[in-house]
Coordinates of C-alpha atoms in Angstrom, one line a residue:
M9 CA -0.2 0.0 0.1
S10 CA 1.4 3.3 -0.6
Q11 CA 1.9 6.3 1.7
E12 CA -0.1 8.2 0.3
T13 CA -3.2 6.0 -0.1
E14 CA -2.5 5.4 4.3
R15 CA -3.0 8.9 5.0
R16 CA -6.3 10.1 6.8
R17 CA -8.9 11.7 5.5
T18 CA -11.5 14.7 6.7
P19 CA -14.5 14.4 6.3
L20 CA -14.9 16.4 3.9
Y21 CA -12.7 15.2 1.7
D22 CA -14.8 14.6 -0.9
V23 CA -16.0 17.5 -0.9
H24 CA -12.6 19.3 -0.7
N25 CA -12.1 16.9 -4.4
E26 CA -15.4 18.3 -5.7
L27 CA -14.1 22.5 -5.3
G28 CA -11.4 21.6 -7.8
A29 CA -8.8 21.7 -3.6
R30 CA -5.1 21.6 -4.7
M31 CA -4.9 18.7 -1.9
A32 CA -1.7 17.4 0.0
P33 CA 0.3 15.7 2.2
F34 CA 0.2 17.2 6.2
G35 CA 1.5 15.4 8.6
D36 CA -0.4 11.7 8.6
W37 CA -3.5 13.9 6.7
E38 CA -4.6 13.9 2.9
M39 CA -5.1 17.9 3.4
P40 CA -6.5 20.7 1.2
I41 CA -3.6 23.6 1.1
R42 CA -5.4 26.4 -1.1
Y43 CA -8.4 26.2 -3.6
G44 CA -7.8 29.0 -5.7
G45 CA -4.9 31.1 -4.7
I46 CA -3.2 31.4 -1.1
L47 CA -2.6 35.3 -0.9
Q48 CA -6.2 35.8 -2.0
E49 CA -8.0 33.3 0.2
A50 CA -5.6 35.3 3.2
R51 CA -7.5 38.6 2.3
A52 CA -10.7 37.0 1.7
V53 CA -11.1 36.4 5.3
R54 CA -9.4 39.9 6.3
S55 CA -12.6 41.2 3.9
G56 CA -15.1 38.1 4.2
A57 CA -15.5 35.6 6.0
G58 CA -13.4 32.2 5.2
L59 CA -13.7 28.4 5.0
F60 CA -11.1 25.9 6.4
D61 CA -11.7 22.0 7.4
V62 CA -9.4 22.0 10.2
S63 CA -11.1 17.8 10.9
H64 CA -7.3 16.7 10.8
M65 CA -6.8 18.2 14.6
G66 CA -6.9 15.9 17.4
R67 CA -10.0 16.0 20.0
V68 CA -9.2 14.2 23.4
E69 CA -12.4 13.8 25.9
I70 CA -11.6 13.4 29.3
D71 CA -14.1 13.0 31.4
G72 CA -14.4 10.4 35.5
P73 CA -13.5 11.8 38.8
G74 CA -9.9 12.3 37.5
A75 CA -10.6 14.8 34.8
T76 CA -9.4 17.9 37.0
E77 CA -6.8 16.3 38.2
L78 CA -5.0 15.3 35.5
L79 CA -5.2 18.9 33.6
E80 CA -3.4 20.1 37.0
S81 CA -0.7 18.3 36.5
A82 CA -0.4 18.0 33.1
L83 CA -1.6 21.5 31.5
S84 CA 0.1 24.9 31.7
V85 CA -3.0 26.8 32.7
S86 CA -5.2 25.8 36.1
V87 CA -9.0 24.2 35.6
M88 CA -9.2 25.0 38.8
N89 CA -12.0 27.5 37.9
M90 CA -13.5 27.5 35.3
N91 CA -16.3 27.1 34.3
N92 CA -18.9 25.4 31.6
G93 CA -18.7 26.1 28.3
R94 CA -15.2 28.1 29.1
A95 CA -11.9 27.2 26.5
R96 CA -9.0 27.8 27.9
Y97 CA -5.4 28.2 25.4
N98 CA -2.6 26.3 26.8
L99 CA 0.8 24.8 27.1
L100 CA 1.9 20.6 27.6
C101 CA 5.2 20.7 28.8
D102 CA 7.6 17.7 29.0
E103 CA 9.1 18.2 33.0
S104 CA 12.5 20.0 31.8
G105 CA 9.7 22.5 30.8
G106 CA 10.0 21.5 26.6
I107 CA 6.6 22.5 24.6
I108 CA 5.3 18.5 24.0
D109 CA 2.3 20.6 21.9
D110 CA -0.2 24.4 22.4
C111 CA -3.9 22.7 22.8
I112 CA -7.4 24.8 23.5
V113 CA -9.2 22.7 26.2
Y114 CA -12.5 22.8 26.3
R115 CA -15.0 22.3 30.5
L116 CA -18.0 20.4 28.7
S117 CA -19.1 19.6 33.0
A118 CA -17.4 19.4 35.8
E119 CA -15.8 15.8 35.9
K120 CA -15.4 16.0 31.3
F121 CA -12.7 18.0 29.2
L122 CA -12.5 18.8 26.0
L123 CA -8.5 18.9 24.7
V124 CA -7.5 20.3 21.0
P125 CA -3.7 20.0 20.1
N126 CA -2.3 19.8 16.9
A127 CA -2.7 17.1 14.9
S128 CA 0.9 16.0 14.3
N129 CA 0.5 15.9 17.8
T130 CA -2.2 14.9 19.1
R131 CA 0.1 10.5 19.5
A132 CA 2.5 13.0 21.7
A133 CA -0.9 14.2 23.6
L134 CA -2.8 11.5 24.7
E135 CA 1.2 9.6 25.4
W136 CA 2.3 11.8 28.2
L137 CA -1.3 11.7 29.2
G138 CA -1.4 8.2 30.1
S139 CA 1.3 8.5 31.3
I140 CA 0.1 10.8 33.7
S141 CA -3.0 9.3 34.3
S142 CA -1.8 7.0 36.6
R143 CA -0.2 8.6 39.3
N144 CA -4.5 10.5 39.1
G145 CA -8.2 9.0 40.2
S146 CA -9.8 7.5 37.6
V147 CA -10.2 9.0 34.3
S148 CA -11.3 8.0 30.7
I149 CA -9.4 9.5 28.0
V150 CA -11.4 8.7 24.6
E151 CA -10.3 10.5 21.0
V152 CA -13.3 11.2 19.2
T153 CA -11.3 12.8 16.6
A154 CA -12.4 10.5 13.9
S155 CA -15.7 9.8 14.3
T156 CA -16.6 13.9 14.5
A157 CA -15.4 17.2 12.6
M158 CA -13.8 21.1 12.8
I159 CA -14.6 23.5 10.4
A160 CA -13.7 27.0 11.5
C161 CA -15.8 29.9 10.1
Q162 CA -12.9 33.1 10.1
G163 CA -13.9 36.8 9.3
P164 CA -15.6 39.6 9.9
D165 CA -18.3 38.6 8.4
A166 CA -18.5 35.0 10.4
I167 CA -20.4 35.2 13.0
G168 CA -23.3 36.5 11.1
M169 CA -23.1 33.8 8.3
A170 CA -23.2 31.1 10.8
Q171 CA -26.4 33.1 12.6
R172 CA -28.1 33.0 10.2
L173 CA -27.9 29.1 9.8
S174 CA -28.7 28.8 14.0
A175 CA -32.3 29.5 16.0
D176 CA -29.8 30.2 18.3
D177 CA -28.5 33.9 20.1
L178 CA -24.8 32.9 18.5
R179 CA -23.7 36.3 19.2
R180 CA -24.3 35.8 23.0
I181 CA -21.2 33.2 22.4
R182 CA -18.3 35.7 24.3
P183 CA -14.4 34.9 23.4
F184 CA -13.1 31.6 24.6
R185 CA -16.2 29.9 25.1
A186 CA -18.0 27.3 23.6
T187 CA -21.5 25.3 23.5
S188 CA -23.8 23.2 22.2
T189 CA -26.9 24.4 18.9
T190 CA -27.5 23.3 16.0
I191 CA -26.5 24.1 13.2
A192 CA -28.1 24.1 9.6
G193 CA -30.0 21.8 11.4
V194 CA -27.2 18.7 12.2
D195 CA -26.0 19.0 16.2
A196 CA -22.2 20.6 16.1
R197 CA -20.3 22.0 19.8
I198 CA -19.3 25.6 18.8
A199 CA -16.8 27.5 19.9
R200 CA -15.8 31.0 19.4
T201 CA -11.7 30.3 19.2
G202 CA -9.8 30.4 16.7
Y203 CA -6.5 31.0 14.1
T204 CA -6.8 33.9 12.1
G205 CA -6.1 36.9 14.3
E206 CA -10.3 37.3 13.2
D207 CA -13.0 37.1 14.6
G208 CA -15.9 33.5 14.1
F209 CA -16.5 30.1 15.7
E210 CA -15.0 26.6 14.7
I211 CA -17.8 23.9 14.3
M212 CA -17.5 20.3 16.0
P213 CA -20.3 18.1 14.4
R214 CA -20.2 14.5 13.5
A215 CA -18.1 13.2 11.3
E216 CA -21.3 12.5 8.6
D217 CA -22.3 16.4 9.3
A218 CA -19.8 18.3 9.2
P219 CA -20.6 19.2 4.4
T220 CA -24.7 19.5 4.9
I221 CA -22.3 22.6 7.4
W222 CA -19.8 23.5 4.8
R223 CA -21.4 24.0 2.4
A224 CA -24.7 25.8 3.4
L225 CA -21.8 28.0 5.0
M226 CA -21.4 28.1 1.8
E227 CA -24.2 29.0 0.3
L228 CA -24.2 32.0 2.5
G229 CA -21.2 33.0 0.3
A230 CA -18.3 32.0 2.8
V231 CA -15.2 31.3 0.8
S232 CA -13.5 28.0 1.2
C233 CA -9.8 27.9 2.2
G234 CA -6.7 25.8 2.3
L235 CA -4.4 25.4 5.2
G236 CA -1.5 28.0 2.5
A237 CA -3.5 30.6 3.8
R238 CA -3.9 29.4 7.3
D239 CA -0.3 29.1 8.0
V240 CA -0.6 33.2 6.1
L241 CA -3.1 34.8 7.9
R242 CA -2.4 33.2 12.2
L243 CA 1.5 34.0 11.0
E244 CA 0.3 37.5 10.6
A245 CA -1.9 37.4 13.8
G246 CA 1.2 36.7 15.6
L247 CA 0.4 33.2 16.3
L248 CA 3.5 30.3 16.6
L249 CA 3.3 26.9 15.1
H250 CA 4.5 24.4 16.6
G251 CA 6.5 22.6 15.2
S252 CA 7.9 25.7 13.4
D253 CA 8.0 28.5 16.1
M254 CA 8.5 26.2 19.1
D255 CA 8.7 22.6 20.0
R256 CA 10.3 20.3 23.2
T257 CA 13.4 22.4 22.5
T258 CA 11.6 25.8 23.7
N259 CA 10.2 26.2 26.2
P260 CA 7.6 28.8 26.4
Y261 CA 8.9 31.6 27.8
E262 CA 11.1 32.5 25.2
A263 CA 8.3 31.5 23.7
G264 CA 6.4 34.9 24.2
L265 CA 3.7 33.0 26.2
G266 CA 4.1 33.4 29.7
R267 CA 1.3 34.5 30.2
F268 CA -0.5 31.4 29.6
V269 CA 2.4 29.5 31.8
E270 CA -0.1 29.9 35.5
P271 CA 4.5 27.4 37.5
D272 CA 3.3 28.4 40.7
R273 CA 1.0 24.4 41.7
D274 CA 2.2 21.5 43.7
E275 CA 0.6 19.6 41.5
Y276 CA 2.1 20.8 38.0
I277 CA 4.7 18.5 36.4
A278 CA 6.2 20.6 34.5
G279 CA 6.7 23.8 37.9
D280 CA 9.7 23.3 39.0
A281 CA 11.2 23.4 35.4
L282 CA 9.5 26.0 34.2
R283 CA 10.3 28.1 37.9
R284 CA 13.5 28.4 37.3
I285 CA 13.0 28.8 34.2
R286 CA 10.9 32.1 35.4
D287 CA 13.0 33.5 37.4
D288 CA 16.1 33.0 35.9
G289 CA 15.0 34.6 32.4
P290 CA 15.2 33.2 29.1
T291 CA 19.0 34.5 26.9
R292 CA 16.9 34.7 23.8
R293 CA 13.6 35.4 23.4
I294 CA 10.9 35.0 19.4
A295 CA 10.7 38.0 17.8
G296 CA 8.6 39.0 14.7
F297 CA 10.3 40.7 11.9
T298 CA 10.0 43.1 8.6
M299 CA 11.7 43.6 5.6
L300 CA 13.0 46.6 3.8
D301 CA 14.4 45.0 1.3
R302 CA 13.2 42.7 -1.5
G303 CA 13.3 39.2 -0.4
I304 CA 11.1 36.4 1.1
P305 CA 12.8 35.0 4.6
R306 CA 11.9 31.5 5.2
A307 CA 12.6 28.8 7.6
D308 CA 15.9 27.9 8.6
Y309 CA 16.7 31.6 6.7
P310 CA 20.1 32.9 9.1
I311 CA 19.1 35.8 10.9
L312 CA 22.4 37.8 11.0
K313 CA 23.7 41.4 13.1
D314 CA 26.6 43.1 11.6
G315 CA 27.2 39.7 9.9
E316 CA 27.1 37.4 12.9
T317 CA 24.7 34.5 12.6
V318 CA 21.9 35.5 15.9
G319 CA 19.4 33.8 15.2
S320 CA 17.6 32.0 12.7
V321 CA 14.1 32.1 11.0
T322 CA 11.5 30.3 12.2
S323 CA 8.7 31.1 10.3
G324 CA 8.5 33.4 7.4
S325 CA 5.9 34.9 4.4
P326 CA 4.5 37.8 1.7
S327 CA 1.3 39.7 3.5
P328 CA -1.1 40.2 1.5
T329 CA -3.2 42.3 4.9
L330 CA 0.3 44.9 5.1
D331 CA 1.5 44.4 1.9
M332 CA 5.3 43.4 3.4
N333 CA 7.2 40.2 3.8
I334 CA 7.1 39.3 7.4
G335 CA 8.5 36.2 10.0
L336 CA 9.2 35.0 13.5
G337 CA 12.5 33.8 15.0
Y338 CA 14.3 33.5 17.9
V339 CA 16.7 36.7 18.6
P340 CA 19.4 36.6 22.1
I341 CA 17.2 39.0 24.7
A342 CA 19.0 42.6 24.0
L343 CA 18.2 42.0 20.1
A344 CA 14.3 41.5 20.5
E345 CA 13.8 45.6 21.2
P346 CA 11.2 46.2 18.2
G347 CA 12.8 48.4 16.3
T348 CA 16.2 46.9 15.9
R349 CA 17.9 46.9 13.0
I350 CA 19.4 42.7 11.5
D351 CA 20.0 41.3 8.5
I352 CA 18.2 38.0 7.0
Q353 CA 20.4 35.6 5.3
I354 CA 18.3 34.7 1.3
R355 CA 19.2 33.2 -0.5
G356 CA 23.8 33.8 0.6
R357 CA 23.8 37.6 1.1
P358 CA 22.1 39.9 3.7
V359 CA 18.4 41.3 3.6
G360 CA 18.0 44.4 5.2
A361 CA 15.0 43.6 7.8
R362 CA 13.7 45.2 11.5
I363 CA 12.5 44.1 14.5
A364 CA 8.6 44.2 14.2
A365 CA 6.7 43.9 16.8
I366 CA 3.4 41.7 17.1
P367 CA 1.0 41.1 16.1
F368 CA 1.7 43.0 12.5
Y369 CA -2.0 42.4 12.6
R370 CA -4.5 43.1 15.0
R371 CA -9.0 42.4 13.3
Q372 CA -10.8 46.8 14.0
R373 CA -13.3 45.5 16.1
R374 CA -16.6 45.7 14.9
E375 CA -20.4 47.2 15.4
R376 CA -22.0 45.6 18.4
T377 CA -25.3 43.5 17.1
T378 CA -21.9 41.9 15.4
R379 CA -20.0 40.8 18.5
S380 CA -20.7 39.3 22.0
A381 CA -23.6 40.7 24.4

């Protein structure tokens, strides 16, 4: 059996092919990279609404009397005081403080949670949770990725479009909240979360119902988008990608994610290591930069200061929103201040750049009628 045949397919695979998507390997999955042009799809999200199939993201249900205790041990944030329906961004860190993955955790009920890790790290997340669960009370850890789907509808028109498909008042769902509802006539969990820097929803129906929701949103004008546009949009919004901008060799403080770490908890496995890193202070930090001269920064390109290599690019792309080339990379703390001049070595020559504050792009607030009540 060929490697291509062995790759997993989401419940929307046939829809993507019908729409003429360019499919490509993405880890263990076969995913739509683009439908038309990547930059055009990114512009459509910033100006209206775009649809992304993110069903390859992991979905793990953690249930039972020991669920809270397990997550208190495993996650960088506390879930103890989370109300039902709340979501929190968090990190899974190993005992040395390295980042196994970044996830969103949703509290579904008193003893039940949903954890959404990155697609390529779902197995690692399950293994880490499994290694910790034996130290806690009764808990069930079940991956439900295959039986569900996940659709992101993002952009300034996304809330209004989804609202037209539901009898419930979806506008009342506040950011980082989730609820169960009916959309396009099918049951789904819907969360006001995303990875584009825009407002919108991530919709989690049963696998067989995903095409119905996708087509209904398309009929209202949402543009089908691939993972290429999603990568451009998250970079503009200054959102890190695990495997590119962080991994187990980086810690939350140098990744600029210290605000998502609560290390002063006795039960937190990574607490000792992260307290030491926090107290000592990182020696490097991820920084954004904009290109001053022509050239597109790409991953692993050297970052130079006065001709010396001081770091490397982790992500880079043209920004259709800002009409410039942008990137991320780790540099010494002394060079991380916005305005600092650096060079990016592109095809053997230094190209001028400047450290910039991130996010590069921040969305404009809309009228109250399209915001959470």
